[in-house]
Tab-separated table of N, CA and C in Angstrom:
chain	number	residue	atom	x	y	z
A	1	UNK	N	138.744	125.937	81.256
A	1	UNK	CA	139.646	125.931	82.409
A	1	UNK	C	140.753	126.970	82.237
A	2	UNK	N	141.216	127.030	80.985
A	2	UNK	CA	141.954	128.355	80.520
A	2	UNK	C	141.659	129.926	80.753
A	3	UNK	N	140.538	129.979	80.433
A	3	UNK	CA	140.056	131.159	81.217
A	3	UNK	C	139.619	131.398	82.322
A	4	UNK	N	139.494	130.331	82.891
A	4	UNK	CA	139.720	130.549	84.462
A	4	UNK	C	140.628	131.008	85.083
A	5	UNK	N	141.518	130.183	84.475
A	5	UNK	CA	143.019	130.104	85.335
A	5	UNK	C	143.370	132.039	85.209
A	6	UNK	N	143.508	132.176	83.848
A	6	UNK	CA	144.137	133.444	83.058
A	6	UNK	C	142.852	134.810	84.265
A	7	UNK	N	141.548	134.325	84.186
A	7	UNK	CA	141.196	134.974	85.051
A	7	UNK	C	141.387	135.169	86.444
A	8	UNK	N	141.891	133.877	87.429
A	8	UNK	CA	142.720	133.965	88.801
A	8	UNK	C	143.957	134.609	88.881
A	9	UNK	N	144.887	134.743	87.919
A	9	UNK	CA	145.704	135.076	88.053
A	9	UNK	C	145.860	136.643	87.765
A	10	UNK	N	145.015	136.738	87.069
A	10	UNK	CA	144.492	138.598	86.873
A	10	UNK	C	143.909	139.444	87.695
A	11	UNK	N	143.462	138.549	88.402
A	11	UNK	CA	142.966	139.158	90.227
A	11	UNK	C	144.215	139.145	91.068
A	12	UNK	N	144.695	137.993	91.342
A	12	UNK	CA	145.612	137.964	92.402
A	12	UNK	C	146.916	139.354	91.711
A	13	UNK	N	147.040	139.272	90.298
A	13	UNK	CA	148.004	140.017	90.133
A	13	UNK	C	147.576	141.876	90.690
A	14	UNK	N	146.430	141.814	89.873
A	14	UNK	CA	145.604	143.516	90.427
A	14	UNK	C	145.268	143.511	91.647
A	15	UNK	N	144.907	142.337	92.723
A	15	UNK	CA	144.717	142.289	93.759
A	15	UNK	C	146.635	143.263	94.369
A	16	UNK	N	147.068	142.173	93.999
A	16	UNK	CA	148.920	142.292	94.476
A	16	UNK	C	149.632	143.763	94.599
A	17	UNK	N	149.709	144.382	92.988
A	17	UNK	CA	149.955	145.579	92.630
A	17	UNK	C	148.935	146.462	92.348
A	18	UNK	N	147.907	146.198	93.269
A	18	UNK	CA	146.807	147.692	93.032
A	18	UNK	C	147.193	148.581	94.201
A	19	UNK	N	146.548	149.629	93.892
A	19	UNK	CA	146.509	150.861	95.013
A	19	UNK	C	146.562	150.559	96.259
A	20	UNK	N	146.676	150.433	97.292
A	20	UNK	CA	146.789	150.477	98.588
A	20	UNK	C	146.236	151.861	99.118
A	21	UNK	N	145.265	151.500	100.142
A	21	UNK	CA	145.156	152.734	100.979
A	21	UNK	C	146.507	153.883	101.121
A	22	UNK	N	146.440	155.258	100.900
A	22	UNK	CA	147.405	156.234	101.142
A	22	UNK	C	147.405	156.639	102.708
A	23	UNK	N	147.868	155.638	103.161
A	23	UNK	CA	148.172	156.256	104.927
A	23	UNK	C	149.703	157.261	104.782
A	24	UNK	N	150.485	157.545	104.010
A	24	UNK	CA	151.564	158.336	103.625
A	24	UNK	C	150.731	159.519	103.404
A	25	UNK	N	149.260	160.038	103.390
A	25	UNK	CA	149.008	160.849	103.148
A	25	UNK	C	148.352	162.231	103.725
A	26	UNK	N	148.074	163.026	104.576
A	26	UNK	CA	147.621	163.679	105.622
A	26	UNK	C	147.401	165.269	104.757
A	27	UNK	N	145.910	165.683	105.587
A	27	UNK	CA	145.738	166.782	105.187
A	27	UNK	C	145.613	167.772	106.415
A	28	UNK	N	145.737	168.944	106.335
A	28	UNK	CA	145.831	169.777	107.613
A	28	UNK	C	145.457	171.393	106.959
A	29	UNK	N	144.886	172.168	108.087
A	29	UNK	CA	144.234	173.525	108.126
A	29	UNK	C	144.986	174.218	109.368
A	30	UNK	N	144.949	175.225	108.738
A	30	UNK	CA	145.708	175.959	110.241
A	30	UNK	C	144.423	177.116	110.696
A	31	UNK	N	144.134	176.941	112.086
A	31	UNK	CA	143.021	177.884	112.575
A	31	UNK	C	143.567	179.384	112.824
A	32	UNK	N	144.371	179.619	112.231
A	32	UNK	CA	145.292	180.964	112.251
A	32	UNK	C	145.220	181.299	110.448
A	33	UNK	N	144.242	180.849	109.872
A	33	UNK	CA	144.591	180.868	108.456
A	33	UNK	C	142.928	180.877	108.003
A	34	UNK	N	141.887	181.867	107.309
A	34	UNK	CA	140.817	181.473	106.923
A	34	UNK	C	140.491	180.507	106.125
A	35	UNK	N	139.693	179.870	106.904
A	35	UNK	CA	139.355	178.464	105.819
A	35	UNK	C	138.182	178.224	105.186
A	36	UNK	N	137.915	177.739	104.131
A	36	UNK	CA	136.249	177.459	103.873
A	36	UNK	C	136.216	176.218	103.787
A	37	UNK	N	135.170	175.634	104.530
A	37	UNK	CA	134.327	174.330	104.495
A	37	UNK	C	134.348	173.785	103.205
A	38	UNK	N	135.024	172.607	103.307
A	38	UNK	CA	135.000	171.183	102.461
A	38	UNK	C	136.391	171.641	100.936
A	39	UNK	N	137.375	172.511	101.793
A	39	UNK	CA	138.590	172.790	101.434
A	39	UNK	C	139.773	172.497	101.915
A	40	UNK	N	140.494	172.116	101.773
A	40	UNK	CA	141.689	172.021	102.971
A	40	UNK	C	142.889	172.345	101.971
A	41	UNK	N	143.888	173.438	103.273
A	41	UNK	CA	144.761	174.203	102.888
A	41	UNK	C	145.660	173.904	102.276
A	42	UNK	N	146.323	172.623	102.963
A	42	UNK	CA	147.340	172.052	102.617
A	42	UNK	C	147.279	170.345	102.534
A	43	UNK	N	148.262	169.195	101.830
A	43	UNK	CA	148.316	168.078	102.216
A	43	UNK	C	150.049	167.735	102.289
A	44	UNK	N	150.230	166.915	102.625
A	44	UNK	CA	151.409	166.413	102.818
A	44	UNK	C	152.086	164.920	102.441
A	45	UNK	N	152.891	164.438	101.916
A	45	UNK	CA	153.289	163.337	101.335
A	45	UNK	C	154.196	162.911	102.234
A	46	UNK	N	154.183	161.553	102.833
A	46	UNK	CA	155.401	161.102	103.677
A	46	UNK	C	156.440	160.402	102.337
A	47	UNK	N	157.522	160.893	102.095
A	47	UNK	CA	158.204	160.386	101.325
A	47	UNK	C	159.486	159.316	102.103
A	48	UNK	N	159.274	158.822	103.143
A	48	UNK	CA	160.281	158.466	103.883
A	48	UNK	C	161.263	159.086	104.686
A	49	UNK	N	162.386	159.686	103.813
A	49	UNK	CA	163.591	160.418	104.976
A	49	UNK	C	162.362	161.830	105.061
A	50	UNK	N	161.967	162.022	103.748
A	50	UNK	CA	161.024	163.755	104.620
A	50	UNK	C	159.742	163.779	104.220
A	51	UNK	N	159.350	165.112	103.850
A	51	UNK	CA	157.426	164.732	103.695
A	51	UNK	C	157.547	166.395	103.001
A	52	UNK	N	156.867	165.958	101.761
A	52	UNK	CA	156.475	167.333	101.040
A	52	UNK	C	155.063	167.382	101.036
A	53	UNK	N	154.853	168.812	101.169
A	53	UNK	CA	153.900	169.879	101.514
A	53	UNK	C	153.357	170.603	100.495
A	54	UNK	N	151.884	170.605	99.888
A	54	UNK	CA	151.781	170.978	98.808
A	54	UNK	C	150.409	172.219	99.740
A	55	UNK	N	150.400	173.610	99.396
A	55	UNK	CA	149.568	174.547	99.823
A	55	UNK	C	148.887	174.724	98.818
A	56	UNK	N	147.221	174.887	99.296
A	56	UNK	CA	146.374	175.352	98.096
A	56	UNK	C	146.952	176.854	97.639
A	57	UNK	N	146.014	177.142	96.535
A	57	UNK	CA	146.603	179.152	96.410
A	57	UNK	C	146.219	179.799	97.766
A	58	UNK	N	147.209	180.322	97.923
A	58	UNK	CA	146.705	181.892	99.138
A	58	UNK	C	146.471	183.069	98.796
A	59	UNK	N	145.381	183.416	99.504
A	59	UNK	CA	144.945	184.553	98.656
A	59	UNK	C	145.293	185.446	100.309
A	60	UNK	N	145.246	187.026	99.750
A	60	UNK	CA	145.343	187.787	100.919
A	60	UNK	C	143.792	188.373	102.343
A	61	UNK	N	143.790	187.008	102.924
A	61	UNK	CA	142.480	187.354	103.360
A	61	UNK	C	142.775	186.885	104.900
A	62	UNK	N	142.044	187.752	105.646
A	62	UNK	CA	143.382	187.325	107.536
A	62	UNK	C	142.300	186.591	107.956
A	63	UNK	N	142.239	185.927	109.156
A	63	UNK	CA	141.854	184.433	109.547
A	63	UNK	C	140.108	185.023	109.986
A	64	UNK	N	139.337	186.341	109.804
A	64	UNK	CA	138.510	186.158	109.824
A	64	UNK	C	137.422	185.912	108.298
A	65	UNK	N	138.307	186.346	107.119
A	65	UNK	CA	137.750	186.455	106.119
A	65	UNK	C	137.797	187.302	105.443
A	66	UNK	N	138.798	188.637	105.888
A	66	UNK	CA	138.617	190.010	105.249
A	66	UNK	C	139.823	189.921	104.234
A	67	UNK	N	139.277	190.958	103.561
A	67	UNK	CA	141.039	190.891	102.084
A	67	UNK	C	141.902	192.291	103.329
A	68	UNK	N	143.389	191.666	103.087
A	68	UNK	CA	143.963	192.822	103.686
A	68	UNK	C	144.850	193.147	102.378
A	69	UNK	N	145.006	194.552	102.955
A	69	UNK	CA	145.693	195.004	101.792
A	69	UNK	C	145.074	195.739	100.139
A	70	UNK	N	145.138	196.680	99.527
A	70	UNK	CA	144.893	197.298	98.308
A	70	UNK	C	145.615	197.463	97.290
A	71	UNK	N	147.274	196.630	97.191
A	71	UNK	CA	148.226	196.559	96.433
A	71	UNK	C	149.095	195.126	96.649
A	72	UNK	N	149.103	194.538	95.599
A	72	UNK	CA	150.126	193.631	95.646
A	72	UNK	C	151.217	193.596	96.947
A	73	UNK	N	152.448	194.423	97.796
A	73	UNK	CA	153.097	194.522	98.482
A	73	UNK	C	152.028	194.499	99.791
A	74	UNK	N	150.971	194.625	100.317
A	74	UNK	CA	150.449	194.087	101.045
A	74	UNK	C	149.734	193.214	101.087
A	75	UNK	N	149.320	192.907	100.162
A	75	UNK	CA	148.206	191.472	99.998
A	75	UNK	C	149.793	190.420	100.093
A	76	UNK	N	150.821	190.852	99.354
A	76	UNK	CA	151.659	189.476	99.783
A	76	UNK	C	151.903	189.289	100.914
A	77	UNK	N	152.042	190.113	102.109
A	77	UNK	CA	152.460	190.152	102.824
A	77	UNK	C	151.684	189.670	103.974
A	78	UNK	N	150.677	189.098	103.758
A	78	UNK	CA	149.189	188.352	104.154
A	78	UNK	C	149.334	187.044	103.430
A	79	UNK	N	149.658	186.891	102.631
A	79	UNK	CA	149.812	185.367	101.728
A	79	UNK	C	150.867	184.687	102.630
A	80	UNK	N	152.401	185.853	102.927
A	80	UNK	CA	153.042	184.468	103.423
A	80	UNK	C	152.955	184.425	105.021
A	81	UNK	N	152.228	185.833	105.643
A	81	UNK	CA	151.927	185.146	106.799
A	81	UNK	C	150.930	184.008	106.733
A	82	UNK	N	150.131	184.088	105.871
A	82	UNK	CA	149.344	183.001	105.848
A	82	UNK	C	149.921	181.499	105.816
A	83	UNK	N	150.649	181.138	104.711
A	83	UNK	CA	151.795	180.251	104.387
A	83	UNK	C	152.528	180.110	105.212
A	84	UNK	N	153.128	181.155	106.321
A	84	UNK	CA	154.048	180.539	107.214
A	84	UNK	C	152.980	179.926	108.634
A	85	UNK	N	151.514	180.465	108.476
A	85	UNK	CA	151.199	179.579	109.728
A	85	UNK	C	150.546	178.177	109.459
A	86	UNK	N	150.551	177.926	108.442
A	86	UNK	CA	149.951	176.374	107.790
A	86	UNK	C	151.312	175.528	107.579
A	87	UNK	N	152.523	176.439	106.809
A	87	UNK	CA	153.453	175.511	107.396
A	87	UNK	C	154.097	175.119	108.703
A	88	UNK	N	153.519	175.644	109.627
A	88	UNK	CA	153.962	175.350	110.711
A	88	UNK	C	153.285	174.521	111.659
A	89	UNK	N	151.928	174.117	110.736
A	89	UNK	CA	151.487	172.742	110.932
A	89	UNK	C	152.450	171.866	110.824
A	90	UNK	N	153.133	171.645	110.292
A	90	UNK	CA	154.186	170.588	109.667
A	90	UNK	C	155.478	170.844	110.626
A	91	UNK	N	155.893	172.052	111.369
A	91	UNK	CA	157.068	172.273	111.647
A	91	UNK	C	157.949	172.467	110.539
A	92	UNK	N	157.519	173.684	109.644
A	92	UNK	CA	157.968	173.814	108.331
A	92	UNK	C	158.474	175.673	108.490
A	93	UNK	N	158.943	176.206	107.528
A	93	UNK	CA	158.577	177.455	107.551
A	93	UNK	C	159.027	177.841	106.313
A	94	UNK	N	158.652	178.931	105.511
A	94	UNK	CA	158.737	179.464	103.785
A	94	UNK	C	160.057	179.351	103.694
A	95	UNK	N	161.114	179.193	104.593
A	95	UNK	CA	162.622	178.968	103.989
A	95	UNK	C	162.599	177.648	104.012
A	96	UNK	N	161.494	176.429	103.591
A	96	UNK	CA	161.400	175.083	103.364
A	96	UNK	C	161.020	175.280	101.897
A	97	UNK	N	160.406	175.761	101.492
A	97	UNK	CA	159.657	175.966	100.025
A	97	UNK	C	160.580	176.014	99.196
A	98	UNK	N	160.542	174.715	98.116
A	98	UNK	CA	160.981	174.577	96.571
A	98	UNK	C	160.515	174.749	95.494
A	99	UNK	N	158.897	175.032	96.038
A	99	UNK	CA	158.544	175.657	94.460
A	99	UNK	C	157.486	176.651	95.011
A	100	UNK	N	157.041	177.546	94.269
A	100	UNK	CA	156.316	179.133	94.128
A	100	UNK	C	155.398	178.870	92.992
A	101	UNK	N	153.883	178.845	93.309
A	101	UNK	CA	153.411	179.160	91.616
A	101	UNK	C	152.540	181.000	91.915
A	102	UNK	N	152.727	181.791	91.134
A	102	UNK	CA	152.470	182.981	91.346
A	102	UNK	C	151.357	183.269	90.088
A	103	UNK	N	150.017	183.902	90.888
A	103	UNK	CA	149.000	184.312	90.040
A	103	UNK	C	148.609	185.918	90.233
A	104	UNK	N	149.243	186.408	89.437
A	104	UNK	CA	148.996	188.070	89.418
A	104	UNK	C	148.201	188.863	88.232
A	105	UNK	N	147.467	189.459	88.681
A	105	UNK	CA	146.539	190.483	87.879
A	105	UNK	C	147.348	191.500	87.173
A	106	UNK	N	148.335	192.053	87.627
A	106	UNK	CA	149.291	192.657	86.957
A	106	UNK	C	150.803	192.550	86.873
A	107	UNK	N	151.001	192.105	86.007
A	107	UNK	CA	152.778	191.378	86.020
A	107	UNK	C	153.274	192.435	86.481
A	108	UNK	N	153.329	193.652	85.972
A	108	UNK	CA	154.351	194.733	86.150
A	108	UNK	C	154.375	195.379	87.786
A	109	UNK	N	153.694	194.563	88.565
A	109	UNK	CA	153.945	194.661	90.058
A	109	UNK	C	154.826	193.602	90.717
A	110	UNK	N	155.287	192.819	89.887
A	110	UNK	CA	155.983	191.774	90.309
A	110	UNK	C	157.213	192.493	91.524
A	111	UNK	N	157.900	193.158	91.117
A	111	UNK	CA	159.151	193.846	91.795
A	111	UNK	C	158.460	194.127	93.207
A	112	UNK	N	157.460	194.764	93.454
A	112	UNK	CA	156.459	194.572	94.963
A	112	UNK	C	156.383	193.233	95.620
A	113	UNK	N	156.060	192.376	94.964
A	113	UNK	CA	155.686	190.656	95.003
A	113	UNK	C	157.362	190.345	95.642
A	114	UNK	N	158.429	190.156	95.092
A	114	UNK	CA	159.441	190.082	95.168
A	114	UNK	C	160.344	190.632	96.553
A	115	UNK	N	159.614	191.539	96.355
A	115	UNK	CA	160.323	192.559	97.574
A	115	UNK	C	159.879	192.004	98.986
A	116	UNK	N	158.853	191.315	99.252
A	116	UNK	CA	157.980	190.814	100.604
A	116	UNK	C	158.581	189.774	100.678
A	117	UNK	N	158.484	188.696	99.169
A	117	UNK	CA	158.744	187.103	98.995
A	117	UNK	C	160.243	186.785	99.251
A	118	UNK	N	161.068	187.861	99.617
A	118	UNK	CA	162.442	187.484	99.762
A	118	UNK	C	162.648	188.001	101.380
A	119	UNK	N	162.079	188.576	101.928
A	119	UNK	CA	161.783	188.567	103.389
A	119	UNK	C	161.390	186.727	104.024
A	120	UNK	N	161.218	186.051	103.066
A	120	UNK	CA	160.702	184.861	104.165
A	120	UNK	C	161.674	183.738	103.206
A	121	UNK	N	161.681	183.880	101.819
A	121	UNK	CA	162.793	182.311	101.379
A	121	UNK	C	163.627	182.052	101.618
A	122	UNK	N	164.300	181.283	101.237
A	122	UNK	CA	166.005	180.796	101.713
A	122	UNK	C	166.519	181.545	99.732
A	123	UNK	N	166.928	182.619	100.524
A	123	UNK	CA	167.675	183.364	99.252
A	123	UNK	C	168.734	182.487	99.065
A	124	UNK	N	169.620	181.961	99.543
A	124	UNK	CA	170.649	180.912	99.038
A	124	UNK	C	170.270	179.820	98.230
A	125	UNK	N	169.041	179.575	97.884
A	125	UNK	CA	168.603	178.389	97.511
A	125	UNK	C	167.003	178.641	97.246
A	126	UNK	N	166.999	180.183	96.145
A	126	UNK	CA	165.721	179.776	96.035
A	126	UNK	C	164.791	179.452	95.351
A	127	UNK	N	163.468	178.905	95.670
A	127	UNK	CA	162.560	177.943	95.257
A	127	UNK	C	162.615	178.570	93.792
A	128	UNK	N	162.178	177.678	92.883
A	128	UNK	CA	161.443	177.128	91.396
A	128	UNK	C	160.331	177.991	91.623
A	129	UNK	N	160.073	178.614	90.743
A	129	UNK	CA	158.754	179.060	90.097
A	129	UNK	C	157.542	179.556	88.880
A	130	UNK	N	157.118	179.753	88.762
A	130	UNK	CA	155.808	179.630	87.502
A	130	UNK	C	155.209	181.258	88.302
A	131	UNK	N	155.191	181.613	87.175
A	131	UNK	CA	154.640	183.186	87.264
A	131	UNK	C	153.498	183.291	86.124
A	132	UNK	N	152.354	183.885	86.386
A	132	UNK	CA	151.241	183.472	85.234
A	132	UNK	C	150.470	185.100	85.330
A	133	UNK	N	150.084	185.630	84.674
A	133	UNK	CA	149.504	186.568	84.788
A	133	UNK	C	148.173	186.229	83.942
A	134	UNK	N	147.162	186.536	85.602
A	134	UNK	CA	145.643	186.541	84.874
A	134	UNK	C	144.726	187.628	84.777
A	135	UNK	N	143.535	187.919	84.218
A	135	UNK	CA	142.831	188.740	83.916
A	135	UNK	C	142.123	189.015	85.418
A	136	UNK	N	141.932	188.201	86.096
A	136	UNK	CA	141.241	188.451	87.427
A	136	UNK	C	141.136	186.693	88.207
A	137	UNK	N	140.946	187.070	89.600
A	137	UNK	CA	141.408	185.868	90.138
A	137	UNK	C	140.129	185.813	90.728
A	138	UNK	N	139.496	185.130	91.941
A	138	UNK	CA	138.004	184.818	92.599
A	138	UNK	C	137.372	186.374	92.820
A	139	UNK	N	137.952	186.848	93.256
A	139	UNK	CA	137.289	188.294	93.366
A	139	UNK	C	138.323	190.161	92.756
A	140	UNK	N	137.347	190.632	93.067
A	140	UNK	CA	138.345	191.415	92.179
A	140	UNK	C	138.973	192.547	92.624
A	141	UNK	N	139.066	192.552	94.210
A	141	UNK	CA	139.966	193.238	95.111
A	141	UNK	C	141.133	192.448	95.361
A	142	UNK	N	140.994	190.932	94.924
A	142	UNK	CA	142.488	189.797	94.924
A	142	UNK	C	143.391	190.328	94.089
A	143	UNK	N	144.333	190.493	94.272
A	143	UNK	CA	145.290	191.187	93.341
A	143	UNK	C	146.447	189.704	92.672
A	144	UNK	N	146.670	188.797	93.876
A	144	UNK	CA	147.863	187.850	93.906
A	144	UNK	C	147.296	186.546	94.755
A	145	UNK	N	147.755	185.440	94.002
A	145	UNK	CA	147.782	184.660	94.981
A	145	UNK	C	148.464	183.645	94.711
A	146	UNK	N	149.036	182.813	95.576
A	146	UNK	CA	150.569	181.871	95.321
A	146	UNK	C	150.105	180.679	96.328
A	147	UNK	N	150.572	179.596	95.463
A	147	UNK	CA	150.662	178.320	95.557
A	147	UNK	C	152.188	178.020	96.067
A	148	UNK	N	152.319	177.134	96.978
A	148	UNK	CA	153.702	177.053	97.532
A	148	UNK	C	153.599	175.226	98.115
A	149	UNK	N	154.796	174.910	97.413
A	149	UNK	CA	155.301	173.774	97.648
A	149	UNK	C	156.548	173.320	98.582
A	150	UNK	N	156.760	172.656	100.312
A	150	UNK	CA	157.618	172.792	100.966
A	150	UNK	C	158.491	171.763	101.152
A	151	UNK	N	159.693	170.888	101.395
A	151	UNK	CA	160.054	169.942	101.575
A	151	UNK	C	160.869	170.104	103.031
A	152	UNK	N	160.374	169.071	103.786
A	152	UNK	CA	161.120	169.079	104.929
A	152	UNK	C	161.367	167.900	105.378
A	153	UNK	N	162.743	167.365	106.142
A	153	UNK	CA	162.759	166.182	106.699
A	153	UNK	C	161.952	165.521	107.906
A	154	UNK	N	161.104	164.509	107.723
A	154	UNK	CA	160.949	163.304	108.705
A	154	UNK	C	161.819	163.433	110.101
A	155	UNK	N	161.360	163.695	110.829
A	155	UNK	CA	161.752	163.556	112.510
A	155	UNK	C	161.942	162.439	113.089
């Protein structure tokens, strides 16, 4: 009867404090943004007063599929139009973004990277970031591609 009991009460408790469906949770694509099938761009967290926005990497490629750009300073410049039309799924825009993760083939272009990426942040306040330099990214005309994290308030 002891292990019964010890077993009812080990349900009702994991029953009690288990996972719950994530209805706080929503994913979204922007048709202004190339997408591939059984990917999605972005998701979003309802945190109560606001809802953070987590973007897959962007790579520089315009909404039919093509790479634009042959240098870092234009391929970024395709990343955050890209980024600004997925955040605007949300009613968001890159002066929402608190964090930056940056994947570049050649560090020493960063100052290019920089030069575009401060055209769209909130220079008063800006985002956290992780800078990584790799040997090559999905293809090998990709020069850059950035992960961007947004926080905005609940309406």
């Amino acid at each position: 009867m002891k292990k019964i009991l010890i077993l009812v009460f080990t349900e009702i408790f994991l029953f009690s404090f288990g996972q719950k469906k994530m209805d706080n949770v929503e994913f979204k694509n922007s048709a202004e943004v190339f997408s591939i099938k059984g990917l999605s761009q972005s998701t979003s967290i309802d945190c109560g007063n606001s809802k953070m926005i987590f973007l897959s990497g962007q790579v520089p490629l315009d909404v039919s599929g093509n790479l634009v750009g042959d240098n870092v300073e234009k391929q970024t410049q395709q990343i955050f139009k890209n980024i600004e039309c997925i955040l605007k799924e949300y009613g968001a825009t890159a002066k929402d973004i608190v964090k930056l993760g940056i994947f570049v083939t050649d560090i020493s272009k960063i100052p290019d990277f920089r030069k575009i990426r401060d055209l769209y942040i909130n220079l008063q306040n800006p985002p956290v970031s992780s800078l990584v330099e790799v040997s090559r990214l999905f293809r090998d005309d990709v020069l850059i591609e950035v992960e961007a994290t947004a926080v905005i308030k609940n309406k």
